[in-house]
Every structure is written in C-alpha cells, then in structure tokens.
Amino acid sequence: MNSKEIISSLLENVKEKGGIKQIFLVACGGSLVDMYPAKYFFDSESTTLHVGMYTANEFVYATPKTLSENSLVIVCSHGGNTPESVAAARLARARDAQTVTLTHNDQAQLIDYASHNILYAWGNDTNVVDNPMAIILSLCVEVLEQVEGYASYADFQRGMEQINGVIARARLQVSDRCQRFARRFQDENLFYILSSGASYGHAYGFAICSLMEMQWLHAAPIHSGEYFHGPFEVTDKETPFILLMNEGRTRAMDERASDFLATYGEKVEVVDAKELGIGVLPPDVVEFFNPVLFYSIMCEYRSALAEIRQHPLETRRYMGQVAY
Ligand SMILES: O=P(O)(O)OC[C@H]1O[C@](O)(CO)[C@@H](O)[C@@H]1O
C-alpha cells in the first residue's frame, strides 16, 4: 500500500466516528527527528487539523486529552522495540486511535499495535523517499490532502520524484569539503548547529544523535531566528558553528545568521541547500525537503569526522551497555 492508500483506508475506518481531527507524531531520538518536517508541514499548511510531536515517554506520562478515536498516531522506531515507543503505540491503540507504525524490523514489537505498519528501507543505497523522514512527511501530506485538500499536492509529488537525484548530485559535490571539514574540526569538542523552518529538527538531530551520541562531542541546536536572542553572545573566533541554510521562506533567518557569523565568527561551516541544488524543486514545497537533503549530506560530514577521529559511529558506552 502507498501513503495515499494507507491514509484513505484509515480515514475510512473513522468515517462514521467524526473522522481524524488530530495527528500525533511519536518516537525517540533519531526517529523523532525524522518527524519534525511533518510537524512543520502541518503547522504551516493545515487550517483545521492539529498536530503534536512527542518524545514517546512524554506521550505516555502526559497524554494529550484529545487522544481518542479521532486521532491518528504515527509511531516510528528503527529497531521497533524501543520500550517507550512500544508503550506509546500500545496506549494509542488502547484509546482507539488509528496508528501507523514505521520500523526497519519485521519482528518488531511495535507492529503489534499498528492499524497499519510500514516496513521501510534503510541504507545509503536506498531512495530517500523510501526512508522514514520522507514517508512520514508523505503520510501527513496525504492526510491534509484527503481531509482538507492541499493546493500544492501535485508539486509535492514532483518534489518527491526529484529529491533523490538532487541528493545524489549533492553527495558528490560535498565529498571533498567533508574531508576538509573533518581535518579542520577534528580536535574540537563543542559544536553549535543552526537552522530554521523544517530543518530545525535536523539541527537538533545532528546535535543529539550525530555528535553527542555517535561522537561523544558536546553539541547544541540553535534556531537561526533565536540565535539573535541570547546565543549569539558566545560567538567568537574560537567556537565552531555549523549552519544548515534552507531554501524557501525561512532562508532570510539563516542568511541573517550567516552574515553575523561571517563578521564575528571564524570556525563556521555553512551547508547551503540552495548551493547544493535543491532549487530545482517547486518553490511552494521546496522548504519541506531541505531536511531530507540535510540528513543525507550531514551523514557524509559525520562519517568523515568519525573516520578522522577514529571514533566509529556505532560505539556506545551506555546505550545497550548498562541499565537506564
Ligand atoms: O528508532 P529506535 O529504534 O526506536 O531507536 C531510538 C534510539 O535510536 C537512536 O535514534 C539512534 O541510536 C537513539 O537516539 C534512540 O535512543
């Protein structure tokens, strides 16, 4: 079943019960990061549907009152057995919500609580539209289209057809600069990651997953707009910043941060989606695809850093090693 068929069958299930009124996006860590573009999309485009995005345990401990048969809950877990995410899906089913689960593991416990499960593809050789970030975005676009109508629906589908080619070309384009970045920043132990719009979630994800979890480096995300409301006071010639510059409506905020950093900072790495070719996508939907591009490109950056630091991306000292 494709996204359109999945959503139309779930909407059919609730047709006599008042339909879907709210969507909850629930996961942990990297899987939660994959949901941010969809949340941003709904916040931006929907006029009647409400969206909430929750780390799984918060959804369980502080459950929104609106969780009901009129809710669609999307739960993603790569391994499919993260206890918090399984508990959230179980709770959603117990409250008669429609659930779509996404996992890469066909034996996942999560699947037990699915109205519909999606077993997704993973790895560098897969098409990004078959990976969770794009699938979740596409499910949400379908909900909007089928519940309210979405004027840019056809352009969104065009973007889905184009994005993988853009990423393949951009990967080649950044290959040398990733090596230069790794050589230049290999001894740093703190990074601030800036972005805005649909990509803010990826700034958060790159900080908490790629740098903190996978490299044991200190890192924090900063919204490009918020940078000027506190964080910019730490800017100097010694502190590393990575700026993920979007194409689309929020680019002005990223450019403002870029201009300031060019004047007062020095250790600044700018990753610019426009320069990487995302501008071929239709202008009314391009902003939603920036984080899909950034995810793939920043994987190249983190691999180069991991290699030069001789710190494999898989190494953990607590996760899966001790009780927590
Ligand atoms: O997507 P899953 O399998 O639920 O795993 C969640 C865990 O995986 C990570 O996303 C990456 O290791 C962690 O941040 C998080 O604890």
CSV table of C-alpha atoms and ligand atoms in Angstrom, one decimal:
chain,number,residue,atom,x,y,z
A,1,MET,CA,0.0,0.0,0.0
A,2,ASN,CA,1.3,3.5,-0.7
A,3,SER,CA,0.8,6.5,1.5
A,4,LYS,CA,-2.4,7.5,-0.3
A,5,GLU,CA,-4.0,4.1,0.1
A,6,ILE,CA,-2.9,3.8,3.8
A,7,ILE,CA,-4.4,7.1,4.7
A,8,SER,CA,-7.6,6.6,2.7
A,9,SER,CA,-8.2,3.2,4.4
A,10,LEU,CA,-7.6,4.7,7.9
A,11,LEU,CA,-9.9,7.6,7.2
A,12,GLU,CA,-12.5,5.1,6.1
A,13,ASN,CA,-12.2,3.3,9.5
A,14,VAL,CA,-13.2,6.6,11.2
A,15,LYS,CA,-15.7,7.9,8.7
A,16,GLU,CA,-18.7,7.2,10.9
A,17,LYS,CA,-17.0,8.4,14.1
A,18,GLY,CA,-16.2,12.0,13.1
A,19,GLY,CA,-13.0,11.5,11.1
A,20,ILE,CA,-9.5,12.4,12.1
A,21,LYS,CA,-9.1,15.7,14.0
A,22,GLN,CA,-5.5,15.5,15.3
A,23,ILE,CA,-2.3,13.8,14.4
A,24,PHE,CA,0.3,12.8,16.9
A,25,LEU,CA,3.9,12.1,15.9
A,26,VAL,CA,5.6,10.0,18.5
A,27,ALA,CA,9.1,8.4,18.7
A,28,CYS,CA,12.5,8.7,20.4
A,29,GLY,CA,15.9,10.2,19.3
A,30,GLY,CA,16.7,9.8,15.6
A,31,SER,CA,13.2,8.5,14.8
A,32,LEU,CA,11.6,11.6,16.4
A,33,VAL,CA,13.9,13.8,14.4
A,34,ASP,CA,12.5,12.2,11.3
A,35,MET,CA,9.1,13.5,12.3
A,36,TYR,CA,9.9,17.2,12.5
A,37,PRO,CA,9.4,18.1,8.9
A,38,ALA,CA,5.9,16.6,9.0
A,39,LYS,CA,5.1,18.6,12.1
A,40,TYR,CA,6.4,21.8,10.5
A,41,PHE,CA,4.4,21.0,7.4
A,42,PHE,CA,1.1,20.6,9.3
A,43,ASP,CA,1.7,23.7,11.5
A,44,SER,CA,2.3,25.6,8.3
A,45,GLU,CA,-0.3,24.2,5.9
A,46,SER,CA,-3.3,22.9,7.9
A,47,THR,CA,-6.3,25.0,8.7
A,48,THR,CA,-8.4,22.5,10.8
A,49,LEU,CA,-6.2,19.6,11.8
A,50,HIS,CA,-4.0,19.8,14.8
A,51,VAL,CA,-0.6,18.2,15.1
A,52,GLY,CA,1.5,17.3,18.2
A,53,MET,CA,5.0,15.9,18.3
A,54,TYR,CA,6.2,14.0,21.4
A,55,THR,CA,9.1,12.0,22.7
A,56,ALA,CA,7.4,8.7,23.4
A,57,ASN,CA,7.5,8.7,27.2
A,58,GLU,CA,6.0,12.2,27.4
A,59,PHE,CA,3.1,11.0,25.3
A,60,VAL,CA,2.7,8.2,27.8
A,61,TYR,CA,3.2,10.2,31.0
A,62,ALA,CA,1.5,13.4,29.9
A,63,THR,CA,-1.0,12.1,27.4
A,64,PRO,CA,-2.9,14.8,25.4
A,65,LYS,CA,-6.6,14.9,26.4
A,66,THR,CA,-7.6,14.8,22.8
A,67,LEU,CA,-6.1,11.3,22.2
A,68,SER,CA,-9.1,9.4,21.0
A,69,GLU,CA,-10.7,7.5,18.1
A,70,ASN,CA,-10.4,10.8,16.2
A,71,SER,CA,-6.6,10.7,16.4
A,72,LEU,CA,-4.0,9.4,14.0
A,73,VAL,CA,-0.9,8.4,15.9
A,74,ILE,CA,2.3,7.8,13.8
A,75,VAL,CA,5.0,6.0,15.8
A,76,CYS,CA,8.4,5.3,14.3
A,77,SER,CA,11.1,3.1,15.8
A,78,HIS,CA,14.0,1.9,13.7
A,79,GLY,CA,14.7,-1.2,15.7
A,80,GLY,CA,11.0,-1.4,16.6
A,81,ASN,CA,11.5,-2.5,20.2
A,82,THR,CA,12.3,0.8,22.0
A,83,PRO,CA,10.2,0.3,25.1
A,84,GLU,CA,9.0,3.9,25.3
A,85,SER,CA,7.8,3.9,21.6
A,86,VAL,CA,6.1,0.5,22.0
A,87,ALA,CA,4.3,1.8,25.1
A,88,ALA,CA,3.1,4.8,23.2
A,89,ALA,CA,1.7,2.8,20.4
A,90,ARG,CA,0.0,0.4,22.9
A,91,LEU,CA,-1.6,3.4,24.6
A,92,ALA,CA,-2.7,4.9,21.3
A,93,ARG,CA,-4.5,1.6,20.4
A,94,ALA,CA,-6.0,1.3,23.9
A,95,ARG,CA,-7.6,4.8,23.3
A,96,ASP,CA,-8.9,3.6,19.9
A,97,ALA,CA,-6.7,5.9,17.9
A,98,GLN,CA,-5.7,4.9,14.4
A,99,THR,CA,-2.0,4.0,14.4
A,100,VAL,CA,0.6,3.9,11.7
A,101,THR,CA,3.9,2.4,12.8
A,102,LEU,CA,7.2,2.6,10.9
A,103,THR,CA,10.1,0.3,11.5
A,104,HIS,CA,13.0,-1.4,9.8
A,105,ASN,CA,12.5,-4.7,11.8
A,106,ASP,CA,9.8,-7.1,10.6
A,107,GLN,CA,9.9,-8.8,14.0
A,108,ALA,CA,9.3,-5.5,15.9
A,109,GLN,CA,7.0,-5.4,19.0
A,110,LEU,CA,5.8,-2.1,17.7
A,111,ILE,CA,3.9,-3.9,14.9
A,112,ASP,CA,1.6,-5.5,17.4
A,113,TYR,CA,0.0,-2.1,17.9
A,114,ALA,CA,-0.4,-1.0,14.3
A,115,SER,CA,-3.5,-0.3,12.4
A,116,HIS,CA,-1.1,-0.2,9.6
A,117,ASN,CA,2.7,-1.0,9.7
A,118,ILE,CA,5.3,0.3,7.2
A,119,LEU,CA,8.5,-1.7,6.9
A,120,TYR,CA,10.8,0.8,5.5
A,121,ALA,CA,14.1,0.6,3.5
A,122,TRP,CA,17.4,1.9,5.0
A,123,GLY,CA,20.9,2.5,3.9
A,124,ASN,CA,22.9,4.8,1.6
A,125,ASP,CA,21.9,2.9,-1.5
A,126,THR,CA,18.1,3.3,-0.8
A,127,ASN,CA,16.0,6.1,-2.4
A,128,VAL,CA,15.4,8.7,0.3
A,129,VAL,CA,11.7,8.7,-0.4
A,130,ASP,CA,11.6,5.1,1.0
A,131,ASN,CA,13.2,6.3,4.3
A,132,PRO,CA,11.2,7.3,7.3
A,133,MET,CA,11.6,11.1,7.1
A,134,ALA,CA,10.1,11.3,3.6
A,135,ILE,CA,7.5,8.6,4.3
A,136,ILE,CA,6.2,10.4,7.4
A,137,LEU,CA,6.0,13.7,5.5
A,138,SER,CA,4.2,12.0,2.7
A,139,LEU,CA,1.7,10.4,5.0
A,140,CYS,CA,1.0,13.8,6.5
A,141,VAL,CA,0.6,15.4,3.1
A,142,GLU,CA,-1.9,12.7,2.3
A,143,VAL,CA,-3.9,13.4,5.5
A,144,LEU,CA,-4.0,17.0,4.6
A,145,GLU,CA,-5.0,16.4,1.0
A,146,GLN,CA,-7.7,13.9,1.9
A,147,VAL,CA,-9.2,15.8,4.9
A,148,GLU,CA,-8.8,19.4,3.8
A,149,GLY,CA,-7.3,19.5,0.3
A,150,TYR,CA,-3.8,20.7,-0.3
A,151,ALA,CA,-3.3,23.1,-3.2
A,152,SER,CA,0.4,22.2,-3.7
A,153,TYR,CA,-0.2,18.4,-3.6
A,154,ALA,CA,0.9,17.9,-7.2
A,155,ASP,CA,4.1,20.0,-6.6
A,156,PHE,CA,4.8,17.9,-3.5
A,157,GLN,CA,4.7,14.7,-5.6
A,158,ARG,CA,7.0,16.3,-8.1
A,159,GLY,CA,9.4,17.2,-5.2
A,160,MET,CA,9.3,13.5,-4.1
A,161,GLU,CA,10.3,12.5,-7.6
A,162,GLN,CA,13.2,15.0,-7.7
A,163,ILE,CA,14.7,14.9,-4.3
A,164,ASN,CA,16.7,11.7,-4.6
A,165,GLY,CA,18.5,12.9,-7.7
A,166,VAL,CA,19.3,16.2,-6.0
A,167,ILE,CA,20.8,14.3,-3.1
A,168,ALA,CA,22.9,12.0,-5.3
A,169,ARG,CA,24.5,15.1,-7.0
A,170,ALA,CA,24.9,17.0,-3.7
A,171,ARG,CA,26.7,14.0,-2.1
A,172,LEU,CA,29.4,14.1,-4.8
A,173,GLN,CA,29.5,17.9,-4.5
A,174,VAL,CA,30.4,17.8,-0.8
A,175,SER,CA,32.7,14.9,-0.8
A,176,ASP,CA,35.9,17.0,-0.7
A,177,ARG,CA,34.6,19.6,1.6
A,178,CYS,CA,33.5,16.9,4.2
A,179,GLN,CA,37.2,15.8,4.3
A,180,ARG,CA,38.3,19.4,4.7
A,181,PHE,CA,35.7,19.9,7.5
A,182,ALA,CA,36.9,16.8,9.3
A,183,ARG,CA,40.6,17.8,9.1
A,184,ARG,CA,39.8,21.3,10.3
A,185,PHE,CA,37.4,20.5,13.1
A,186,GLN,CA,38.8,17.1,14.3
A,187,ASP,CA,40.1,18.4,17.6
A,188,GLU,CA,37.0,20.5,18.5
A,189,ASN,CA,34.8,19.2,21.3
A,190,LEU,CA,31.8,21.5,21.1
A,191,PHE,CA,29.6,22.5,18.1
A,192,TYR,CA,26.5,24.7,17.8
A,193,ILE,CA,24.2,23.7,15.0
A,194,LEU,CA,21.9,26.4,13.5
A,195,SER,CA,18.9,26.1,11.2
A,196,SER,CA,15.3,27.1,10.8
A,197,GLY,CA,12.0,26.1,9.4
A,198,ALA,CA,11.5,22.4,8.5
A,199,SER,CA,15.2,21.8,9.2
A,200,TYR,CA,15.3,22.9,12.8
A,201,GLY,CA,14.6,19.3,13.8
A,202,HIS,CA,17.6,18.3,11.9
A,203,ALA,CA,19.8,20.8,13.7
A,204,TYR,CA,18.6,19.1,16.9
A,205,GLY,CA,19.1,15.7,15.4
A,206,PHE,CA,22.6,16.4,14.2
A,207,ALA,CA,23.5,17.7,17.7
A,208,ILE,CA,22.0,15.0,19.8
A,209,CYS,CA,22.4,11.9,17.6
A,210,SER,CA,25.4,12.5,15.2
A,211,LEU,CA,27.6,14.5,17.5
A,212,MET,CA,26.6,13.7,21.1
A,213,GLU,CA,25.5,10.0,20.7
A,214,MET,CA,27.8,8.9,17.9
A,215,GLN,CA,30.9,11.0,18.6
A,216,TRP,CA,30.6,11.8,22.3
A,217,LEU,CA,31.0,15.5,21.5
A,218,HIS,CA,29.3,18.4,23.1
A,219,ALA,CA,26.7,20.0,20.8
A,220,ALA,CA,23.5,22.1,20.9
A,221,PRO,CA,21.0,23.1,18.3
A,222,ILE,CA,20.1,26.8,17.9
A,223,HIS,CA,17.2,28.1,15.8
A,224,SER,CA,18.6,30.7,13.4
A,225,GLY,CA,15.9,33.1,14.5
A,226,GLU,CA,16.6,32.6,18.2
A,227,TYR,CA,20.4,32.9,17.7
A,228,PHE,CA,20.0,36.7,18.0
A,229,HIS,CA,18.1,36.4,21.2
A,230,GLY,CA,20.8,35.1,23.5
A,231,PRO,CA,23.1,32.6,21.9
A,232,PHE,CA,24.9,35.0,19.6
A,233,GLU,CA,26.7,36.4,22.7
A,234,VAL,CA,29.0,33.3,22.7
A,235,THR,CA,30.1,33.9,19.1
A,236,ASP,CA,33.9,34.4,18.8
A,237,LYS,CA,36.7,33.2,16.6
A,238,GLU,CA,37.2,30.0,18.6
A,239,THR,CA,33.7,28.5,18.8
A,240,PRO,CA,32.6,26.1,16.0
A,241,PHE,CA,29.2,26.7,14.3
A,242,ILE,CA,27.5,24.6,11.6
A,243,LEU,CA,24.8,26.5,9.8
A,244,LEU,CA,22.2,24.5,7.7
A,245,MET,CA,20.9,27.1,5.3
A,246,ASN,CA,17.4,26.4,3.9
A,247,GLU,CA,15.9,27.2,0.6
A,248,GLY,CA,12.4,28.7,1.0
A,249,ARG,CA,10.5,31.0,3.3
A,250,THR,CA,12.8,30.8,6.3
A,251,ARG,CA,16.1,31.4,4.4
A,252,ALA,CA,16.1,35.0,5.4
A,253,MET,CA,16.7,33.9,9.0
A,254,ASP,CA,19.5,31.6,8.0
A,255,GLU,CA,21.1,34.4,5.9
A,256,ARG,CA,21.0,36.8,8.8
A,257,ALA,CA,22.8,34.3,11.0
A,258,SER,CA,25.3,33.6,8.2
A,259,ASP,CA,26.1,37.3,7.8
A,260,PHE,CA,26.6,37.8,11.5
A,261,LEU,CA,28.8,34.7,11.7
A,262,ALA,CA,30.9,35.8,8.8
A,263,THR,CA,31.6,39.1,10.6
A,264,TYR,CA,32.2,37.9,14.2
A,265,GLY,CA,32.9,34.1,14.0
A,266,GLU,CA,35.6,32.2,12.2
A,267,LYS,CA,35.1,28.5,12.7
A,268,VAL,CA,31.9,28.4,10.6
A,269,GLU,CA,30.8,25.6,8.3
A,270,VAL,CA,27.9,26.6,6.1
A,271,VAL,CA,25.9,23.8,4.4
A,272,ASP,CA,23.6,25.6,1.9
A,273,ALA,CA,20.7,23.6,0.4
A,274,LYS,CA,20.4,26.2,-2.4
A,275,GLU,CA,24.0,25.9,-3.4
A,276,LEU,CA,23.5,22.1,-3.3
A,277,GLY,CA,20.9,22.3,-6.0
A,278,ILE,CA,17.6,22.0,-4.1
A,279,GLY,CA,16.2,24.9,-6.0
A,280,VAL,CA,15.0,22.7,-8.9
A,281,LEU,CA,12.1,21.6,-6.7
A,282,PRO,CA,8.8,23.5,-7.0
A,283,PRO,CA,9.1,26.7,-4.9
A,284,ASP,CA,5.9,26.2,-3.0
A,285,VAL,CA,7.1,22.9,-1.5
A,286,VAL,CA,10.9,23.1,-1.6
A,287,GLU,CA,11.2,24.2,2.1
A,288,PHE,CA,9.8,20.9,3.3
A,289,PHE,CA,12.5,18.9,1.5
A,290,ASN,CA,15.5,20.8,2.9
A,291,PRO,CA,15.9,18.4,5.9
A,292,VAL,CA,15.7,15.4,3.7
A,293,LEU,CA,18.7,16.7,1.8
A,294,PHE,CA,20.5,17.8,5.0
A,295,TYR,CA,20.0,14.4,6.6
A,296,SER,CA,21.9,12.7,3.7
A,297,ILE,CA,24.6,15.4,3.4
A,298,MET,CA,25.2,15.6,7.2
A,299,CYS,CA,25.7,11.8,7.2
A,300,GLU,CA,28.7,12.4,4.9
A,301,TYR,CA,30.0,15.1,7.3
A,302,ARG,CA,29.6,12.8,10.3
A,303,SER,CA,31.3,9.9,8.6
A,304,ALA,CA,34.3,12.0,7.7
A,305,LEU,CA,34.5,13.3,11.2
A,306,ALA,CA,34.2,9.8,12.7
A,307,GLU,CA,36.9,8.4,10.5
A,308,ILE,CA,39.5,11.1,11.2
A,309,ARG,CA,38.7,10.9,14.9
A,310,GLN,CA,38.8,7.1,14.8
A,311,HIS,CA,35.6,7.1,16.7
A,312,PRO,CA,33.2,4.7,15.0
A,313,LEU,CA,29.6,5.9,14.7
A,314,GLU,CA,28.3,2.7,16.4
A,315,THR,CA,30.3,3.0,19.6
A,316,ARG,CA,28.2,3.4,22.8
A,317,ARG,CA,29.2,3.4,26.4
A,318,TYR,CA,25.7,3.5,27.9
A,319,MET,CA,23.1,2.6,25.3
A,320,GLY,CA,22.6,-1.1,25.2
A,321,GLN,CA,25.5,-1.5,27.7
A,322,VAL,CA,24.0,-0.5,31.1
A,323,ALA,CA,20.6,-0.4,32.6
A,324,TYR,CA,18.8,3.0,32.3
B,1,LIG,O1,14.4,4.3,16.4
B,1,LIG,P1,14.5,3.4,17.6
B,1,LIG,O2,14.9,2.0,17.2
B,1,LIG,O3,13.3,3.5,18.5
B,1,LIG,O4,15.7,3.9,18.5
B,1,LIG,C1,15.7,5.0,19.2
B,1,LIG,C2,17.1,5.2,19.6
B,1,LIG,O5,17.9,5.3,18.4
B,1,LIG,C3,18.5,6.5,18.2
B,1,LIG,O6,17.7,7.3,17.5
B,1,LIG,C4,19.8,6.4,17.5
B,1,LIG,O7,20.7,5.4,18.1
B,1,LIG,C5,18.6,7.0,19.6
B,1,LIG,O8,18.7,8.3,19.6
B,1,LIG,C6,17.4,6.5,20.3
B,1,LIG,O9,17.6,6.2,21.7
